[in-house]
Structure formats: C-alpha cells, structure tokens
C-alpha cells in the first residue's frame, strides 16, 4: 500500500498563477518531503518538513503540515513554465520497507 | 559538491541477461537506497545500504540484489531479466538514512528489457 498519496493527480494552470497540491498519508511520521521530477528523470529534493513544524518556506515554495489530519500541502506561487513536472511527497523514505512510500504524484502543467 | 551519480544512464538488455547498475552517493553520505519506478507501480523501495550493510529491504524477488563498498558507492544487480524489469532505477543518498534522512536522488538509470 502507498503511504503518501497526492491530490490532484493532474493540475493545469497558467503561468503566474499559484499551484496547490496535497498529500495524505496513513501512519505517523517523523518528517515529510516533497520532490519534483521532470519527465523520466531523477527526483529533485525540494523541501523537508519535520513533524513538529507546521509551515516551511523555500523561495516560491510553501509547505504546510497538519499531523492531526495526516496531510501536507505544497504551494508554488507565481508559477513558471519551468515548474512543469510531477511532484511527489514522501514520508520517512527508509522506514517502510516493502511498501511504496511515494504516491503516484501530481502532474503539474504550467502553460506559458 | 557533486550530486548523486548513477551509471549508466540508459541500458538495453535482453530477457534472461543480468545487469549491474552503479550509484555514487554524495561525498560523506553513508546511506544509499535504491528504488524502481514504473508507470503502473510508481516508486517502489528496493533496498537500503548503510556502511556496507543492507539495512532495509523491499518486497522484490531475490533476482534483485545489491551491495555497498567501503567508499559508500553502491551497485545493484538484477539477474535473469524479465520484461517487467523495464523501469527507471533511482538511487538516493543521505548522511545517515533512516527516519531523519534527507534523501538526494540521482538522475536514474533507464533499463529497457527486450
């Protein structure tokens, strides 16, 4: 079973708009991470938020974490065409041996 | 600081053959994990090595194996290749791995089995 599940599966917006994607997970976590993957390439680590943090910023990225709802959101502000990619959340990547700790991701398309 | 390096980037093999993939972690990182990514199954955890020891293992058959060297470089081997093994194989390195590990991924090796 998957630990992290992203929502929506696909998102299409215009350049300059904000993009919000959500992640839900099942069990308690120590940290949650967001990654970006450009088509067929490796993952790029975006941001890590620990279970005792509620919000974290990095450039145009804002991540929130609600441990009571077991959910996280990633907000990309003032999106650019270069933000077009799949975005994944992952929880404690190494502690769920045998289970997919990543969801299928949210595919974001930013139209110029 | 150099990132995680995976070689080769692309590989085409025939069913029944075996393949070895290589991953060089970020300097100083001791944990290396391997993942398989396919369109249908998403990212699936294969195994994690830390200080030359396999610390975690996913639900993959014994045809999938790995090892880690004293310099933290890791190799993954798949024997008796099947068509379903076609995938993007990613490795990730982190300082200590485990529950506080912040993982950095390589570009992956695209394996095609024909």
mmCIF file with all atom_site columns, N, CA, C and O in Angstrom, chain A residues 2 4-13 18-24 33-40 43-44 46 72-76 82-90 102-110, chain B residues 37 39 42-43:
data_model
loop_
_atom_site.group_PDB
_atom_site.id
_atom_site.type_symbol
_atom_site.label_atom_id
_atom_site.label_alt_id
_atom_site.label_comp_id
_atom_site.label_asym_id
_atom_site.label_entity_id
_atom_site.label_seq_id
_atom_site.pdbx_PDB_ins_code
_atom_site.Cartn_x
_atom_site.Cartn_y
_atom_site.Cartn_z
_atom_site.occupancy
_atom_site.B_iso_or_equiv
_atom_site.pdbx_formal_charge
_atom_site.auth_seq_id
_atom_site.auth_comp_id
_atom_site.auth_asym_id
_atom_site.auth_atom_id
_atom_site.pdbx_PDB_model_num
ATOM 1   N N  . UNK A 1 2   ? 0.339  2.345  -0.443  1.00 0.00 ? 2   UNK A N  1
ATOM 2   C CA . UNK A 1 2   ? 1.121  3.555  -0.556  1.00 0.00 ? 2   UNK A CA 1
ATOM 3   C C  . UNK A 1 2   ? 0.960  4.387  0.705   1.00 0.00 ? 2   UNK A C  1
ATOM 4   O O  . UNK A 1 2   ? -0.127 4.556  1.239   1.00 0.00 ? 2   UNK A O  1
ATOM 5   N N  . UNK A 1 4   ? 2.192  7.771  0.932   1.00 0.00 ? 4   UNK A N  1
ATOM 6   C CA . UNK A 1 4   ? 1.851  9.118  0.525   1.00 0.00 ? 4   UNK A CA 1
ATOM 7   C C  . UNK A 1 4   ? 0.965  9.089  -0.703  1.00 0.00 ? 4   UNK A C  1
ATOM 8   O O  . UNK A 1 4   ? 1.239  8.377  -1.656  1.00 0.00 ? 4   UNK A O  1
ATOM 9   N N  . UNK A 1 5   ? -0.100 9.847  -0.677  1.00 0.00 ? 5   UNK A N  1
ATOM 10  C CA . UNK A 1 5   ? -0.965 9.935  -1.849  1.00 0.00 ? 5   UNK A CA 1
ATOM 11  C C  . UNK A 1 5   ? -1.208 11.395 -2.176  1.00 0.00 ? 5   UNK A C  1
ATOM 12  O O  . UNK A 1 5   ? -1.670 12.162 -1.330  1.00 0.00 ? 5   UNK A O  1
ATOM 13  N N  . UNK A 1 6   ? -0.890 11.760 -3.409  1.00 0.00 ? 6   UNK A N  1
ATOM 14  C CA . UNK A 1 6   ? -1.017 13.146 -3.815  1.00 0.00 ? 6   UNK A CA 1
ATOM 15  C C  . UNK A 1 6   ? -2.367 13.412 -4.470  1.00 0.00 ? 6   UNK A C  1
ATOM 16  O O  . UNK A 1 6   ? -2.967 12.536 -5.086  1.00 0.00 ? 6   UNK A O  1
ATOM 17  N N  . UNK A 1 7   ? -2.774 14.633 -4.350  1.00 0.00 ? 7   UNK A N  1
ATOM 18  C CA . UNK A 1 7   ? -4.058 15.046 -4.920  1.00 0.00 ? 7   UNK A CA 1
ATOM 19  C C  . UNK A 1 7   ? -3.934 16.518 -5.319  1.00 0.00 ? 7   UNK A C  1
ATOM 20  O O  . UNK A 1 7   ? -3.388 17.311 -4.556  1.00 0.00 ? 7   UNK A O  1
ATOM 21  N N  . UNK A 1 8   ? -4.374 16.967 -6.492  1.00 0.00 ? 8   UNK A N  1
ATOM 22  C CA . UNK A 1 8   ? -4.990 16.129 -7.527  1.00 0.00 ? 8   UNK A CA 1
ATOM 23  C C  . UNK A 1 8   ? -3.950 15.320 -8.286  1.00 0.00 ? 8   UNK A C  1
ATOM 24  O O  . UNK A 1 8   ? -2.757 15.526 -8.105  1.00 0.00 ? 8   UNK A O  1
ATOM 25  N N  . UNK A 1 9   ? -4.398 14.443 -9.136  1.00 0.00 ? 9   UNK A N  1
ATOM 26  C CA . UNK A 1 9   ? -3.461 13.666 -9.950  1.00 0.00 ? 9   UNK A CA 1
ATOM 27  C C  . UNK A 1 9   ? -2.842 14.543 -11.027 1.00 0.00 ? 9   UNK A C  1
ATOM 28  O O  . UNK A 1 9   ? -1.699 14.362 -11.394 1.00 0.00 ? 9   UNK A O  1
ATOM 29  N N  . UNK A 1 10  ? -3.644 15.481 -11.543 1.00 0.00 ? 10  UNK A N  1
ATOM 30  C CA . UNK A 1 10  ? -3.141 16.371 -12.580 1.00 0.00 ? 10  UNK A CA 1
ATOM 31  C C  . UNK A 1 10  ? -3.685 17.765 -12.348 1.00 0.00 ? 10  UNK A C  1
ATOM 32  O O  . UNK A 1 10  ? -4.806 17.949 -11.881 1.00 0.00 ? 10  UNK A O  1
ATOM 33  N N  . UNK A 1 11  ? -2.847 18.743 -12.686 1.00 0.00 ? 11  UNK A N  1
ATOM 34  C CA . UNK A 1 11  ? -3.197 20.144 -12.472 1.00 0.00 ? 11  UNK A CA 1
ATOM 35  C C  . UNK A 1 11  ? -2.638 20.951 -13.622 1.00 0.00 ? 11  UNK A C  1
ATOM 36  O O  . UNK A 1 11  ? -1.455 20.815 -13.956 1.00 0.00 ? 11  UNK A O  1
ATOM 37  N N  . UNK A 1 12  ? -3.485 21.777 -14.231 1.00 0.00 ? 12  UNK A N  1
ATOM 38  C CA . UNK A 1 12  ? -3.039 22.597 -15.351 1.00 0.00 ? 12  UNK A CA 1
ATOM 39  C C  . UNK A 1 12  ? -3.389 24.046 -15.059 1.00 0.00 ? 12  UNK A C  1
ATOM 40  O O  . UNK A 1 12  ? -4.545 24.373 -14.787 1.00 0.00 ? 12  UNK A O  1
ATOM 41  N N  . UNK A 1 13  ? -2.386 24.908 -15.077 1.00 0.00 ? 13  UNK A N  1
ATOM 42  C CA . UNK A 1 13  ? -2.610 26.320 -14.754 1.00 0.00 ? 13  UNK A CA 1
ATOM 43  C C  . UNK A 1 13  ? -1.850 27.210 -15.735 1.00 0.00 ? 13  UNK A C  1
ATOM 44  O O  . UNK A 1 13  ? -1.014 26.730 -16.511 1.00 0.00 ? 13  UNK A O  1
ATOM 45  N N  . UNK A 1 18  ? -0.944 30.485 -8.965  1.00 0.00 ? 18  UNK A N  1
ATOM 46  C CA . UNK A 1 18  ? -0.433 29.624 -7.897  1.00 0.00 ? 18  UNK A CA 1
ATOM 47  C C  . UNK A 1 18  ? -0.919 28.195 -8.102  1.00 0.00 ? 18  UNK A C  1
ATOM 48  O O  . UNK A 1 18  ? -2.017 27.976 -8.613  1.00 0.00 ? 18  UNK A O  1
ATOM 49  N N  . UNK A 1 19  ? -0.103 27.255 -7.681  1.00 0.00 ? 19  UNK A N  1
ATOM 50  C CA . UNK A 1 19  ? -0.473 25.837 -7.775  1.00 0.00 ? 19  UNK A CA 1
ATOM 51  C C  . UNK A 1 19  ? -0.430 25.234 -6.387  1.00 0.00 ? 19  UNK A C  1
ATOM 52  O O  . UNK A 1 19  ? 0.564  25.406 -5.658  1.00 0.00 ? 19  UNK A O  1
ATOM 53  N N  . UNK A 1 20  ? -1.483 24.536 -6.042  1.00 0.00 ? 20  UNK A N  1
ATOM 54  C CA . UNK A 1 20  ? -1.532 23.869 -4.743  1.00 0.00 ? 20  UNK A CA 1
ATOM 55  C C  . UNK A 1 20  ? -1.774 22.388 -4.943  1.00 0.00 ? 20  UNK A C  1
ATOM 56  O O  . UNK A 1 20  ? -2.691 21.993 -5.661  1.00 0.00 ? 20  UNK A O  1
ATOM 57  N N  . UNK A 1 21  ? -0.942 21.589 -4.323  1.00 0.00 ? 21  UNK A N  1
ATOM 58  C CA . UNK A 1 21  ? -1.158 20.147 -4.372  1.00 0.00 ? 21  UNK A CA 1
ATOM 59  C C  . UNK A 1 21  ? -1.084 19.591 -2.951  1.00 0.00 ? 21  UNK A C  1
ATOM 60  O O  . UNK A 1 21  ? -0.416 20.152 -2.096  1.00 0.00 ? 21  UNK A O  1
ATOM 61  N N  . UNK A 1 22  ? -1.806 18.516 -2.751  1.00 0.00 ? 22  UNK A N  1
ATOM 62  C CA . UNK A 1 22  ? -1.952 17.970 -1.413  1.00 0.00 ? 22  UNK A CA 1
ATOM 63  C C  . UNK A 1 22  ? -1.422 16.551 -1.326  1.00 0.00 ? 22  UNK A C  1
ATOM 64  O O  . UNK A 1 22  ? -1.338 15.833 -2.321  1.00 0.00 ? 22  UNK A O  1
ATOM 65  N N  . UNK A 1 23  ? -1.082 16.199 -0.121  1.00 0.00 ? 23  UNK A N  1
ATOM 66  C CA . UNK A 1 23  ? -0.553 14.867 0.143   1.00 0.00 ? 23  UNK A CA 1
ATOM 67  C C  . UNK A 1 23  ? -1.188 14.343 1.420   1.00 0.00 ? 23  UNK A C  1
ATOM 68  O O  . UNK A 1 23  ? -1.230 15.058 2.431   1.00 0.00 ? 23  UNK A O  1
ATOM 69  N N  . UNK A 1 24  ? -1.682 13.121 1.358   1.00 0.00 ? 24  UNK A N  1
ATOM 70  C CA . UNK A 1 24  ? -2.203 12.498 2.577   1.00 0.00 ? 24  UNK A CA 1
ATOM 71  C C  . UNK A 1 24  ? -1.411 11.231 2.853   1.00 0.00 ? 24  UNK A C  1
ATOM 72  O O  . UNK A 1 24  ? -0.923 10.579 1.931   1.00 0.00 ? 24  UNK A O  1
ATOM 73  N N  . UNK A 1 33  ? 8.677  14.846 2.982   1.00 0.00 ? 33  UNK A N  1
ATOM 74  C CA . UNK A 1 33  ? 9.493  15.544 1.991   1.00 0.00 ? 33  UNK A CA 1
ATOM 75  C C  . UNK A 1 33  ? 8.723  15.679 0.685   1.00 0.00 ? 33  UNK A C  1
ATOM 76  O O  . UNK A 1 33  ? 7.918  14.829 0.349   1.00 0.00 ? 33  UNK A O  1
ATOM 77  N N  . UNK A 1 34  ? 8.989  16.746 -0.017  1.00 0.00 ? 34  UNK A N  1
ATOM 78  C CA . UNK A 1 34  ? 8.426  16.950 -1.349  1.00 0.00 ? 34  UNK A CA 1
ATOM 79  C C  . UNK A 1 34  ? 9.557  16.902 -2.367  1.00 0.00 ? 34  UNK A C  1
ATOM 80  O O  . UNK A 1 34  ? 10.654 17.437 -2.133  1.00 0.00 ? 34  UNK A O  1
ATOM 81  N N  . UNK A 1 35  ? 9.247  16.251 -3.486  1.00 0.00 ? 35  UNK A N  1
ATOM 82  C CA . UNK A 1 35  ? 10.211 16.113 -4.562  1.00 0.00 ? 35  UNK A CA 1
ATOM 83  C C  . UNK A 1 35  ? 9.564  16.531 -5.873  1.00 0.00 ? 35  UNK A C  1
ATOM 84  O O  . UNK A 1 35  ? 8.346  16.448 -6.043  1.00 0.00 ? 35  UNK A O  1
ATOM 85  N N  . UNK A 1 36  ? 10.397 16.921 -6.803  1.00 0.00 ? 36  UNK A N  1
ATOM 86  C CA . UNK A 1 36  ? 9.955  17.216 -8.164  1.00 0.00 ? 36  UNK A CA 1
ATOM 87  C C  . UNK A 1 36  ? 10.680 16.271 -9.113  1.00 0.00 ? 36  UNK A C  1
ATOM 88  O O  . UNK A 1 36  ? 11.854 15.952 -8.918  1.00 0.00 ? 36  UNK A O  1
ATOM 89  N N  . UNK A 1 37  ? 9.966  15.849 -10.117 1.00 0.00 ? 37  UNK A N  1
ATOM 90  C CA . UNK A 1 37  ? 10.576 15.004 -11.130 1.00 0.00 ? 37  UNK A CA 1
ATOM 91  C C  . UNK A 1 37  ? 10.169 15.495 -12.501 1.00 0.00 ? 37  UNK A C  1
ATOM 92  O O  . UNK A 1 37  ? 8.980  15.506 -12.833 1.00 0.00 ? 37  UNK A O  1
ATOM 93  N N  . UNK A 1 38  ? 11.148 15.896 -13.277 1.00 0.00 ? 38  UNK A N  1
ATOM 94  C CA . UNK A 1 38  ? 10.881 16.246 -14.656 1.00 0.00 ? 38  UNK A CA 1
ATOM 95  C C  . UNK A 1 38  ? 10.811 14.954 -15.462 1.00 0.00 ? 38  UNK A C  1
ATOM 96  O O  . UNK A 1 38  ? 11.471 13.971 -15.136 1.00 0.00 ? 38  UNK A O  1
ATOM 97  N N  . UNK A 1 39  ? 10.053 14.989 -16.521 1.00 0.00 ? 39  UNK A N  1
ATOM 98  C CA . UNK A 1 39  ? 9.692  13.812 -17.295 1.00 0.00 ? 39  UNK A CA 1
ATOM 99  C C  . UNK A 1 39  ? 10.797 12.772 -17.428 1.00 0.00 ? 39  UNK A C  1
ATOM 100 O O  . UNK A 1 39  ? 11.797 12.994 -18.095 1.00 0.00 ? 39  UNK A O  1
ATOM 101 N N  . UNK A 1 40  ? 10.607 11.618 -16.780 1.00 0.00 ? 40  UNK A N  1
ATOM 102 C CA . UNK A 1 40  ? 11.511 10.491 -16.916 1.00 0.00 ? 40  UNK A CA 1
ATOM 103 C C  . UNK A 1 40  ? 12.874 10.672 -16.298 1.00 0.00 ? 40  UNK A C  1
ATOM 104 O O  . UNK A 1 40  ? 13.760 9.844  -16.491 1.00 0.00 ? 40  UNK A O  1
ATOM 105 N N  . UNK A 1 43  ? 14.666 12.364 -9.314  1.00 0.00 ? 43  UNK A N  1
ATOM 106 C CA . UNK A 1 43  ? 13.930 13.242 -8.407  1.00 0.00 ? 43  UNK A CA 1
ATOM 107 C C  . UNK A 1 43  ? 14.823 14.344 -7.869  1.00 0.00 ? 43  UNK A C  1
ATOM 108 O O  . UNK A 1 43  ? 15.998 14.116 -7.591  1.00 0.00 ? 43  UNK A O  1
ATOM 109 N N  . UNK A 1 44  ? 14.245 15.494 -7.699  1.00 0.00 ? 44  UNK A N  1
ATOM 110 C CA . UNK A 1 44  ? 14.951 16.615 -7.091  1.00 0.00 ? 44  UNK A CA 1
ATOM 111 C C  . UNK A 1 44  ? 14.284 16.909 -5.762  1.00 0.00 ? 44  UNK A C  1
ATOM 112 O O  . UNK A 1 44  ? 13.072 17.101 -5.704  1.00 0.00 ? 44  UNK A O  1
ATOM 113 N N  . UNK A 1 46  ? 12.949 18.948 -2.880  1.00 0.00 ? 46  UNK A N  1
ATOM 114 C CA . UNK A 1 46  ? 12.505 20.334 -2.777  1.00 0.00 ? 46  UNK A CA 1
ATOM 115 C C  . UNK A 1 46  ? 12.584 20.845 -1.343  1.00 0.00 ? 46  UNK A C  1
ATOM 116 O O  . UNK A 1 46  ? 13.181 21.886 -1.071  1.00 0.00 ? 46  UNK A O  1
ATOM 117 N N  . UNK A 1 72  ? -0.423 17.127 4.059   1.00 0.00 ? 72  UNK A N  1
ATOM 118 C CA . UNK A 1 72  ? 0.514  18.205 3.779   1.00 0.00 ? 72  UNK A CA 1
ATOM 119 C C  . UNK A 1 72  ? 0.107  18.853 2.466   1.00 0.00 ? 72  UNK A C  1
ATOM 120 O O  . UNK A 1 72  ? -0.530 18.223 1.618   1.00 0.00 ? 72  UNK A O  1
ATOM 121 N N  . UNK A 1 73  ? 0.458  20.108 2.312   1.00 0.00 ? 73  UNK A N  1
ATOM 122 C CA . UNK A 1 73  ? 0.205  20.761 1.032   1.00 0.00 ? 73  UNK A CA 1
ATOM 123 C C  . UNK A 1 73  ? 1.463  21.477 0.575   1.00 0.00 ? 73  UNK A C  1
ATOM 124 O O  . UNK A 1 73  ? 2.257  21.946 1.382   1.00 0.00 ? 73  UNK A O  1
ATOM 125 N N  . UNK A 1 74  ? 1.608  21.523 -0.733  1.00 0.00 ? 74  UNK A N  1
ATOM 126 C CA . UNK A 1 74  ? 2.711  22.244 -1.360  1.00 0.00 ? 74  UNK A CA 1
ATOM 127 C C  . UNK A 1 74  ? 2.101  23.335 -2.220  1.00 0.00 ? 74  UNK A C  1
ATOM 128 O O  . UNK A 1 74  ? 1.281  23.059 -3.101  1.00 0.00 ? 74  UNK A O  1
ATOM 129 N N  . UNK A 1 75  ? 2.492  24.554 -1.959  1.00 0.00 ? 75  UNK A N  1
ATOM 130 C CA . UNK A 1 75  ? 2.029  25.698 -2.736  1.00 0.00 ? 75  UNK A CA 1
ATOM 131 C C  . UNK A 1 75  ? 3.200  26.267 -3.515  1.00 0.00 ? 75  UNK A C  1
ATOM 132 O O  . UNK A 1 75  ? 4.252  26.547 -2.949  1.00 0.00 ? 75  UNK A O  1
ATOM 133 N N  . UNK A 1 76  ? 3.026  26.377 -4.810  1.00 0.00 ? 76  UNK A N  1
ATOM 134 C CA . UNK A 1 76  ? 4.021  27.034 -5.655  1.00 0.00 ? 76  UNK A CA 1
ATOM 135 C C  . UNK A 1 76  ? 3.414  28.350 -6.096  1.00 0.00 ? 76  UNK A C  1
ATOM 136 O O  . UNK A 1 76  ? 2.374  28.377 -6.765  1.00 0.00 ? 76  UNK A O  1
ATOM 137 N N  . UNK A 1 82  ? 8.704  26.460 -16.355 1.00 0.00 ? 82  UNK A N  1
ATOM 138 C CA . UNK A 1 82  ? 9.747  25.522 -15.906 1.00 0.00 ? 82  UNK A CA 1
ATOM 139 C C  . UNK A 1 82  ? 9.318  24.710 -14.687 1.00 0.00 ? 82  UNK A C  1
ATOM 140 O O  . UNK A 1 82  ? 9.983  23.721 -14.332 1.00 0.00 ? 82  UNK A O  1
ATOM 141 N N  . UNK A 1 83  ? 8.210  25.091 -14.055 1.00 0.00 ? 83  UNK A N  1
ATOM 142 C CA . UNK A 1 83  ? 7.703  24.313 -12.916 1.00 0.00 ? 83  UNK A CA 1
ATOM 143 C C  . UNK A 1 83  ? 6.944  23.074 -13.379 1.00 0.00 ? 83  UNK A C  1
ATOM 144 O O  . UNK A 1 83  ? 6.545  22.242 -12.559 1.00 0.00 ? 83  UNK A O  1
ATOM 145 N N  . UNK A 1 84  ? 6.700  22.977 -14.686 1.00 0.00 ? 84  UNK A N  1
ATOM 146 C CA . UNK A 1 84  ? 6.004  21.804 -15.226 1.00 0.00 ? 84  UNK A CA 1
ATOM 147 C C  . UNK A 1 84  ? 6.782  20.540 -14.890 1.00 0.00 ? 84  UNK A C  1
ATOM 148 O O  . UNK A 1 84  ? 7.940  20.390 -15.278 1.00 0.00 ? 84  UNK A O  1
ATOM 149 N N  . UNK A 1 85  ? 6.159  19.649 -14.125 1.00 0.00 ? 85  UNK A N  1
ATOM 150 C CA . UNK A 1 85  ? 6.835  18.449 -13.631 1.00 0.00 ? 85  UNK A CA 1
ATOM 151 C C  . UNK A 1 85  ? 5.831  17.642 -12.823 1.00 0.00 ? 85  UNK A C  1
ATOM 152 O O  . UNK A 1 85  ? 4.691  18.056 -12.640 1.00 0.00 ? 85  UNK A O  1
ATOM 153 N N  . UNK A 1 86  ? 6.280  16.496 -12.335 1.00 0.00 ? 86  UNK A N  1
ATOM 154 C CA . UNK A 1 86  ? 5.479  15.732 -11.374 1.00 0.00 ? 86  UNK A CA 1
ATOM 155 C C  . UNK A 1 86  ? 6.019  16.002 -9.989  1.00 0.00 ? 86  UNK A C  1
ATOM 156 O O  . UNK A 1 86  ? 7.236  16.103 -9.800  1.00 0.00 ? 86  UNK A O  1
ATOM 157 N N  . UNK A 1 87  ? 5.134  16.108 -9.048  1.00 0.00 ? 87  UNK A N  1
ATOM 158 C CA . UNK A 1 87  ? 5.520  16.417 -7.680  1.00 0.00 ? 87  UNK A CA 1
ATOM 159 C C  . UNK A 1 87  ? 5.083  15.271 -6.770  1.00 0.00 ? 87  UNK A C  1
ATOM 160 O O  . UNK A 1 87  ? 3.946  14.816 -6.834  1.00 0.00 ? 87  UNK A O  1
ATOM 161 N N  . UNK A 1 88  ? 6.005  14.815 -5.954  1.00 0.00 ? 88  UNK A N  1
ATOM 162 C CA . UNK A 1 88  ? 5.748  13.684 -5.067  1.00 0.00 ? 88  UNK A CA 1
ATOM 163 C C  . UNK A 1 88  ? 5.983  14.090 -3.627  1.00 0.00 ? 88  UNK A C  1
ATOM 164 O O  . UNK A 1 88  ? 6.875  14.876 -3.331  1.00 0.00 ? 88  UNK A O  1
ATOM 165 N N  . UNK A 1 89  ? 5.192  13.495 -2.742  1.00 0.00 ? 89  UNK A N  1
ATOM 166 C CA . UNK A 1 89  ? 5.521  13.613 -1.339  1.00 0.00 ? 89  UNK A CA 1
ATOM 167 C C  . UNK A 1 89  ? 6.013  12.254 -0.868  1.00 0.00 ? 89  UNK A C  1
ATOM 168 O O  . UNK A 1 89  ? 5.659  11.221 -1.422  1.00 0.00 ? 89  UNK A O  1
ATOM 169 N N  . UNK A 1 90  ? 6.841  12.261 0.119   1.00 0.00 ? 90  UNK A N  1
ATOM 170 C CA . UNK A 1 90  ? 7.381  11.016 0.662   1.00 0.00 ? 90  UNK A CA 1
ATOM 171 C C  . UNK A 1 90  ? 7.535  11.169 2.158   1.00 0.00 ? 90  UNK A C  1
ATOM 172 O O  . UNK A 1 90  ? 7.909  12.229 2.645   1.00 0.00 ? 90  UNK A O  1
ATOM 173 N N  . UNK A 1 102 ? 6.140  6.550  -1.702  1.00 0.00 ? 102 UNK A N  1
ATOM 174 C CA . UNK A 1 102 ? 5.785  7.678  -2.549  1.00 0.00 ? 102 UNK A CA 1
ATOM 175 C C  . UNK A 1 102 ? 4.433  7.396  -3.189  1.00 0.00 ? 102 UNK A C  1
ATOM 176 O O  . UNK A 1 102 ? 4.117  6.271  -3.485  1.00 0.00 ? 102 UNK A O  1
ATOM 177 N N  . UNK A 1 103 ? 3.663  8.442  -3.431  1.00 0.00 ? 103 UNK A N  1
ATOM 178 C CA . UNK A 1 103 ? 2.432  8.280  -4.188  1.00 0.00 ? 103 UNK A CA 1
ATOM 179 C C  . UNK A 1 103 ? 2.729  8.324  -5.669  1.00 0.00 ? 103 UNK A C  1
ATOM 180 O O  . UNK A 1 103 ? 3.885  8.299  -6.082  1.00 0.00 ? 103 UNK A O  1
ATOM 181 N N  . UNK A 1 104 ? 1.703  8.407  -6.459  1.00 0.00 ? 104 UNK A N  1
ATOM 182 C CA . UNK A 1 104 ? 1.881  8.487  -7.915  1.00 0.00 ? 104 UNK A CA 1
ATOM 183 C C  . UNK A 1 104 ? 2.205  9.898  -8.375  1.00 0.00 ? 104 UNK A C  1
ATOM 184 O O  . UNK A 1 104 ? 2.521  10.121 -9.522  1.00 0.00 ? 104 UNK A O  1
ATOM 185 N N  . UNK A 1 105 ? 2.093  10.843 -7.466  1.00 0.00 ? 105 UNK A N  1
ATOM 186 C CA . UNK A 1 105 ? 2.471  12.205 -7.792  1.00 0.00 ? 105 UNK A CA 1
ATOM 187 C C  . UNK A 1 105 ? 1.354  13.042 -8.380  1.00 0.00 ? 105 UNK A C  1
ATOM 188 O O  . UNK A 1 105 ? 0.328  12.536 -8.821  1.00 0.00 ? 105 UNK A O  1
ATOM 189 N N  . UNK A 1 106 ? 1.559  14.331 -8.355  1.00 0.00 ? 106 UNK A N  1
ATOM 190 C CA . UNK A 1 106 ? 0.678  15.277 -9.038  1.00 0.00 ? 106 UNK A CA 1
ATOM 191 C C  . UNK A 1 106 ? 1.434  15.797 -10.236 1.00 0.00 ? 106 UNK A C  1
ATOM 192 O O  . UNK A 1 106 ? 2.551  16.304 -10.099 1.00 0.00 ? 106 UNK A O  1
ATOM 193 N N  . UNK A 1 107 ? 0.827  15.660 -11.406 1.00 0.00 ? 107 UNK A N  1
ATOM 194 C CA . UNK A 1 107 ? 1.455  16.178 -12.623 1.00 0.00 ? 107 UNK A CA 1
ATOM 195 C C  . UNK A 1 107 ? 0.986  17.602 -12.842 1.00 0.00 ? 107 UNK A C  1
ATOM 196 O O  . UNK A 1 107 ? -0.193 17.854 -13.065 1.00 0.00 ? 107 UNK A O  1
ATOM 197 N N  . UNK A 1 108 ? 1.912  18.517 -12.756 1.00 0.00 ? 108 UNK A N  1
ATOM 198 C CA . UNK A 1 108 ? 1.607  19.938 -12.909 1.00 0.00 ? 108 UNK A CA 1
ATOM 199 C C  . UNK A 1 108 ? 2.042  20.399 -14.296 1.00 0.00 ? 108 UNK A C  1
ATOM 200 O O  . UNK A 1 108 ? 3.186  20.181 -14.702 1.00 0.00 ? 108 UNK A O  1
ATOM 201 N N  . UNK A 1 109 ? 1.125  21.044 -14.997 1.00 0.00 ? 109 UNK A N  1
ATOM 202 C CA . UNK A 1 109 ? 1.441  21.651 -16.289 1.00 0.00 ? 109 UNK A CA 1
ATOM 203 C C  . UNK A 1 109 ? 1.201  23.143 -16.172 1.00 0.00 ? 109 UNK A C  1
ATOM 204 O O  . UNK A 1 109 ? 0.106  23.574 -15.815 1.00 0.00 ? 109 UNK A O  1
ATOM 205 N N  . UNK A 1 110 ? 2.234  23.913 -16.423 1.00 0.00 ? 110 UNK A N  1
ATOM 206 C CA . UNK A 1 110 ? 2.124  25.365 -16.386 1.00 0.00 ? 110 UNK A CA 1
ATOM 207 C C  . UNK A 1 110 ? 2.215  25.874 -17.816 1.00 0.00 ? 110 UNK A C  1
ATOM 208 O O  . UNK A 1 110 ? 3.245  25.714 -18.486 1.00 0.00 ? 110 UNK A O  1
ATOM 209 N N  . UNK B 2 37  ? 11.069 2.654  -10.468 1.00 0.00 ? 37  UNK B N  1
ATOM 210 C CA . UNK B 2 37  ? 9.912  3.468  -10.852 1.00 0.00 ? 37  UNK B CA 1
ATOM 211 C C  . UNK B 2 37  ? 9.352  2.996  -12.168 1.00 0.00 ? 37  UNK B C  1
ATOM 212 O O  . UNK B 2 37  ? 10.047 2.987  -13.193 1.00 0.00 ? 37  UNK B O  1
ATOM 213 N N  . UNK B 2 39  ? 5.521  3.179  -14.619 1.00 0.00 ? 39  UNK B N  1
ATOM 214 C CA . UNK B 2 39  ? 4.284  3.959  -14.724 1.00 0.00 ? 39  UNK B CA 1
ATOM 215 C C  . UNK B 2 39  ? 3.142  3.349  -13.898 1.00 0.00 ? 39  UNK B C  1
ATOM 216 O O  . UNK B 2 39  ? 2.364  4.061  -13.298 1.00 0.00 ? 39  UNK B O  1
ATOM 217 N N  . UNK B 2 42  ? 4.472  3.116  -9.758  1.00 0.00 ? 42  UNK B N  1
ATOM 218 C CA . UNK B 2 42  ? 5.059  4.260  -9.070  1.00 0.00 ? 42  UNK B CA 1
ATOM 219 C C  . UNK B 2 42  ? 6.446  3.927  -8.572  1.00 0.00 ? 42  UNK B C  1
ATOM 220 O O  . UNK B 2 42  ? 7.122  3.045  -9.098  1.00 0.00 ? 42  UNK B O  1
ATOM 221 N N  . UNK B 2 43  ? 6.857  4.633  -7.531  1.00 0.00 ? 43  UNK B N  1
ATOM 222 C CA . UNK B 2 43  ? 8.183  4.422  -6.955  1.00 0.00 ? 43  UNK B CA 1
ATOM 223 C C  . UNK B 2 43  ? 8.099  3.326  -5.902  1.00 0.00 ? 43  UNK B C  1
ATOM 224 O O  . UNK B 2 43  ? 7.329  3.416  -4.964  1.00 0.00 ? 43  UNK B O  1
#
